[in-house]
Amino acid sequence: MRQRNVKNKKEIINNSKYIILNPNDYCGKWKSLFNNSNPIYIEIGMGKGDFILGNALTYPDINFIGIEKYDSIIALAIKKIDKYELENLKLIRMDALNICDVFNKEIDKLYLNFSDPWPKERHAKRRLTSNVFLEKYDNIFKKDKIIEMKTDNQGLFEYSLISFTNNGYKIEDISLDLHNSNVENNIMTEYEKKFSSKNNRIYYVKAQKKQ
Ligand SMILES: C[S@@+](CC[C@H](N)C(=O)[O-])C[C@H]1O[C@@H](n2cnc3c(N)ncnc32)[C@H](O)[C@@H]1O
């Protein structure tokens, strides 16, 4: 995502009611932070937050956590999200490489939307669906491992299908043209709005690994 510098980004982050500044302290205890036993869904690489906000508003009985690596980007998401009063949404500014320090067997679903494709082979390990990340995700799920992914990048999509399969996932649902299939209640991301308006095809997959 193109990053423009956001003035006062640290201040915006430090003062947001949604940001968890010490996420490692809640490892294994996110349920207690939400004060309920509802399922917890996370999105890695939430960008400016449209998807996670839309989900939190639509599904009050699910807890959502949005994760983003960059201060400036999450600051833009906070500006949008802070206007709402939502008990079922938290945000974390971190690199997903450290995900195992933050969650331990407590996540019900992971969303990966329009993840950076890292097209060069030498950067393949940085893809959020590489073995490096899929092995880490194994530790965060409560029971069955469920990953839902959307992208307009055919190369990343094909790579991810192979990576999911090599890591023991089964493909539960797939669309090679999400916006021309019968999916209901699709909540769009910023990138999805941008690319679908250019008539790019949107790929979707739901992969699951049973416990
Ligand atoms: C291409 S953008 C897509 C944003 C949003 N999901 C959407 O669909 O509009 C990818 C986002 O993932 C974030 N990201 C990439 N690698 C990450 C990582 N290792 N940990 C957390 N966020 C990451 C980037 O900073 C960027 O905001």
Short mmCIF file of C-alpha atoms in Angstrom, two decimals, residues 4-188:
data_model
loop_
_atom_site.label_atom_id
_atom_site.label_comp_id
_atom_site.label_asym_id
_atom_site.label_seq_id
_atom_site.Cartn_x
_atom_site.Cartn_y
_atom_site.Cartn_z
CA ARG A 4 1.74 8.83 2.80
CA ASN A 5 3.19 10.17 5.98
CA VAL A 6 0.48 10.95 8.50
CA LYS A 7 1.30 13.81 10.81
CA ASN A 8 0.86 12.99 14.52
CA LYS A 9 0.60 9.29 13.70
CA LYS A 10 2.16 8.27 17.03
CA GLU A 11 -0.26 10.51 18.90
CA ILE A 12 -3.22 9.14 16.95
CA ILE A 13 -2.12 5.58 17.73
CA ASN A 14 -1.38 6.20 21.40
CA ASN A 15 -4.74 7.88 21.98
CA SER A 16 -7.02 5.49 20.11
CA LYS A 17 -9.54 3.58 22.20
CA TYR A 18 -9.19 0.66 19.78
CA ILE A 19 -5.43 0.18 19.80
CA ILE A 20 -3.86 -2.39 22.08
CA LEU A 21 -0.36 -1.04 22.72
CA ASN A 22 0.83 -4.07 24.71
CA PRO A 23 -0.65 -7.00 22.74
CA ASN A 24 1.86 -9.54 24.07
CA ASP A 25 0.30 -9.11 27.53
CA TYR A 26 -2.93 -10.64 26.20
CA CYS A 27 -1.37 -13.72 24.62
CA GLY A 28 -3.76 -16.58 25.47
CA LYS A 29 -6.14 -14.12 27.20
CA TRP A 30 -7.92 -12.15 24.46
CA LYS A 31 -11.23 -13.57 25.63
CA SER A 32 -10.80 -11.74 28.92
CA LEU A 33 -10.08 -8.47 27.12
CA PHE A 34 -13.34 -8.74 25.18
CA ASN A 35 -15.03 -9.97 28.33
CA ASN A 36 -16.97 -12.70 26.48
CA SER A 37 -16.46 -16.08 24.81
CA ASN A 38 -17.49 -15.02 21.31
CA PRO A 39 -15.35 -16.21 18.39
CA ILE A 40 -12.31 -14.09 17.52
CA TYR A 41 -11.57 -13.29 13.88
CA ILE A 42 -8.42 -11.44 12.86
CA GLU A 43 -7.32 -9.69 9.68
CA ILE A 44 -3.59 -9.40 8.95
CA GLY A 45 -2.71 -6.42 6.76
CA MET A 46 -5.94 -4.55 7.44
CA GLY A 47 -4.73 -1.40 5.66
CA LYS A 48 -7.13 1.48 6.19
CA GLY A 49 -9.64 -0.74 7.94
CA ASP A 50 -12.83 -0.73 5.82
CA PHE A 51 -13.17 -4.52 5.94
CA ILE A 52 -12.61 -5.02 9.65
CA LEU A 53 -14.85 -2.05 10.52
CA GLY A 54 -17.61 -3.30 8.21
CA ASN A 55 -17.42 -6.73 9.81
CA ALA A 56 -17.44 -5.41 13.38
CA LEU A 57 -20.53 -3.32 12.60
CA THR A 58 -22.31 -6.20 10.83
CA TYR A 59 -21.48 -8.99 13.31
CA PRO A 60 -21.67 -7.72 16.91
CA ASP A 61 -21.42 -11.29 18.28
CA ILE A 62 -17.99 -11.84 16.79
CA ASN A 63 -14.84 -10.17 18.11
CA PHE A 64 -12.55 -8.70 15.47
CA ILE A 65 -8.88 -7.75 15.66
CA GLY A 66 -7.22 -5.82 12.82
CA ILE A 67 -3.46 -6.05 12.43
CA GLU A 68 -1.33 -3.63 10.42
CA LYS A 69 2.42 -3.22 10.17
CA TYR A 70 2.76 0.51 9.47
CA ASP A 71 2.04 3.47 11.75
CA SER A 72 0.87 5.81 8.98
CA ILE A 73 -1.56 3.27 7.55
CA ILE A 74 -3.08 2.23 10.87
CA ALA A 75 -3.36 5.91 11.84
CA LEU A 76 -5.60 6.44 8.78
CA ALA A 77 -7.71 3.44 9.85
CA ILE A 78 -8.00 4.85 13.39
CA LYS A 79 -9.21 8.21 12.11
CA LYS A 80 -12.10 6.36 10.48
CA ILE A 81 -12.80 3.82 13.21
CA ASP A 82 -12.50 6.04 16.29
CA LYS A 83 -15.82 7.71 15.38
CA TYR A 84 -17.64 4.49 16.31
CA GLU A 85 -18.36 2.93 19.70
CA LEU A 86 -17.68 -0.77 19.20
CA GLU A 87 -17.02 -3.29 21.94
CA ASN A 88 -16.11 -6.06 19.49
CA LEU A 89 -13.14 -4.47 17.72
CA LYS A 90 -9.47 -4.03 18.62
CA LEU A 91 -6.47 -2.98 16.52
CA ILE A 92 -2.81 -3.91 16.77
CA ARG A 93 0.16 -2.20 15.10
CA MET A 94 2.68 -4.97 14.53
CA ASP A 95 4.47 -7.14 12.01
CA ALA A 96 2.66 -10.46 11.63
CA LEU A 97 6.02 -12.20 11.85
CA ASN A 98 5.57 -11.82 15.63
CA ILE A 99 2.05 -13.24 15.65
CA CYS A 100 2.95 -16.15 17.96
CA ASP A 101 3.94 -13.69 20.71
CA VAL A 102 0.44 -12.25 20.64
CA PHE A 103 -1.98 -15.15 20.15
CA ASN A 104 -1.98 -18.67 21.51
CA LYS A 105 -4.72 -21.11 20.44
CA GLU A 106 -7.55 -18.57 20.56
CA ILE A 107 -8.34 -17.47 17.02
CA ASP A 108 -11.30 -18.84 15.04
CA LYS A 109 -10.67 -17.31 11.62
CA LEU A 110 -7.96 -15.39 9.77
CA TYR A 111 -8.63 -13.00 6.89
CA LEU A 112 -5.93 -12.08 4.37
CA ASN A 113 -7.17 -9.45 1.94
CA PHE A 114 -5.15 -8.19 -1.01
CA SER A 115 -1.89 -9.11 0.71
CA ASP A 116 1.29 -7.76 -0.84
CA PRO A 117 2.19 -10.21 -3.65
CA TRP A 118 6.00 -9.96 -3.37
CA PRO A 119 6.36 -11.16 -6.99
CA LYS A 120 10.12 -11.75 -6.92
CA GLU A 121 11.01 -15.32 -6.01
CA ARG A 122 13.68 -14.17 -3.57
CA HIS A 123 10.96 -12.40 -1.56
CA ALA A 124 8.53 -15.35 -1.54
CA LYS A 125 8.97 -15.95 2.21
CA ARG A 126 7.48 -12.51 2.87
CA ARG A 127 4.13 -13.50 1.34
CA LEU A 128 1.56 -13.87 4.12
CA THR A 129 0.67 -17.33 2.76
CA SER A 130 4.27 -18.66 2.65
CA ASN A 131 5.32 -21.65 4.77
CA VAL A 132 6.96 -19.22 7.17
CA PHE A 133 3.62 -17.63 8.00
CA LEU A 134 1.40 -20.72 7.68
CA GLU A 135 3.56 -22.53 10.26
CA LYS A 136 3.17 -19.60 12.64
CA TYR A 137 -0.61 -19.46 12.10
CA ASP A 138 -0.83 -23.10 13.25
CA ASN A 139 -0.19 -21.90 16.83
CA ILE A 140 -2.79 -19.18 16.94
CA PHE A 141 -5.96 -21.10 16.04
CA LYS A 142 -8.20 -22.41 18.79
CA LYS A 143 -9.37 -25.54 16.94
CA ASP A 144 -9.93 -25.83 13.20
CA LYS A 145 -7.77 -23.47 11.18
CA ILE A 146 -9.77 -21.32 8.77
CA ILE A 147 -8.24 -18.78 6.40
CA GLU A 148 -10.27 -16.65 3.99
CA MET A 149 -8.35 -14.80 1.34
CA LYS A 150 -9.24 -12.31 -1.39
CA THR A 151 -6.89 -10.89 -4.01
CA ASP A 152 -6.83 -9.63 -7.57
CA ASN A 153 -3.32 -11.02 -8.05
CA GLN A 154 -3.46 -14.30 -9.97
CA GLY A 155 0.17 -15.19 -9.17
CA LEU A 156 -0.31 -14.75 -5.42
CA PHE A 157 -3.60 -16.65 -5.59
CA GLU A 158 -2.08 -19.66 -7.35
CA TYR A 159 0.94 -19.62 -5.04
CA SER A 160 -1.37 -19.51 -1.99
CA LEU A 161 -3.53 -22.44 -3.17
CA ILE A 162 -0.39 -24.58 -3.45
CA SER A 163 0.97 -23.33 -0.15
CA PHE A 164 -2.32 -24.04 1.67
CA THR A 165 -2.45 -27.55 0.22
CA ASN A 166 1.21 -28.27 1.06
CA ASN A 167 0.49 -27.20 4.65
CA GLY A 168 -2.45 -29.58 5.16
CA TYR A 169 -5.32 -27.22 4.31
CA LYS A 170 -8.30 -28.27 2.19
CA ILE A 171 -10.01 -25.84 -0.14
CA GLU A 172 -13.55 -25.44 1.22
CA ASP A 173 -14.74 -22.72 -1.14
CA ILE A 174 -13.23 -20.96 -4.10
CA SER A 175 -14.21 -18.34 -6.66
CA LEU A 176 -12.19 -17.23 -9.64
CA ASP A 177 -14.50 -14.26 -10.08
CA LEU A 178 -16.01 -13.31 -6.74
CA HIS A 179 -18.02 -10.35 -7.95
CA ASN A 180 -19.74 -12.47 -10.60
CA SER A 181 -20.57 -15.39 -8.33
CA ASN A 182 -23.31 -15.98 -5.82
CA VAL A 183 -21.53 -14.90 -2.66
CA GLU A 184 -23.72 -13.07 -0.24
CA ASN A 185 -22.78 -10.38 2.25
CA ASN A 186 -19.36 -9.68 0.78
CA ILE A 187 -17.77 -6.83 2.72
CA MET A 188 -15.35 -4.97 0.47
#
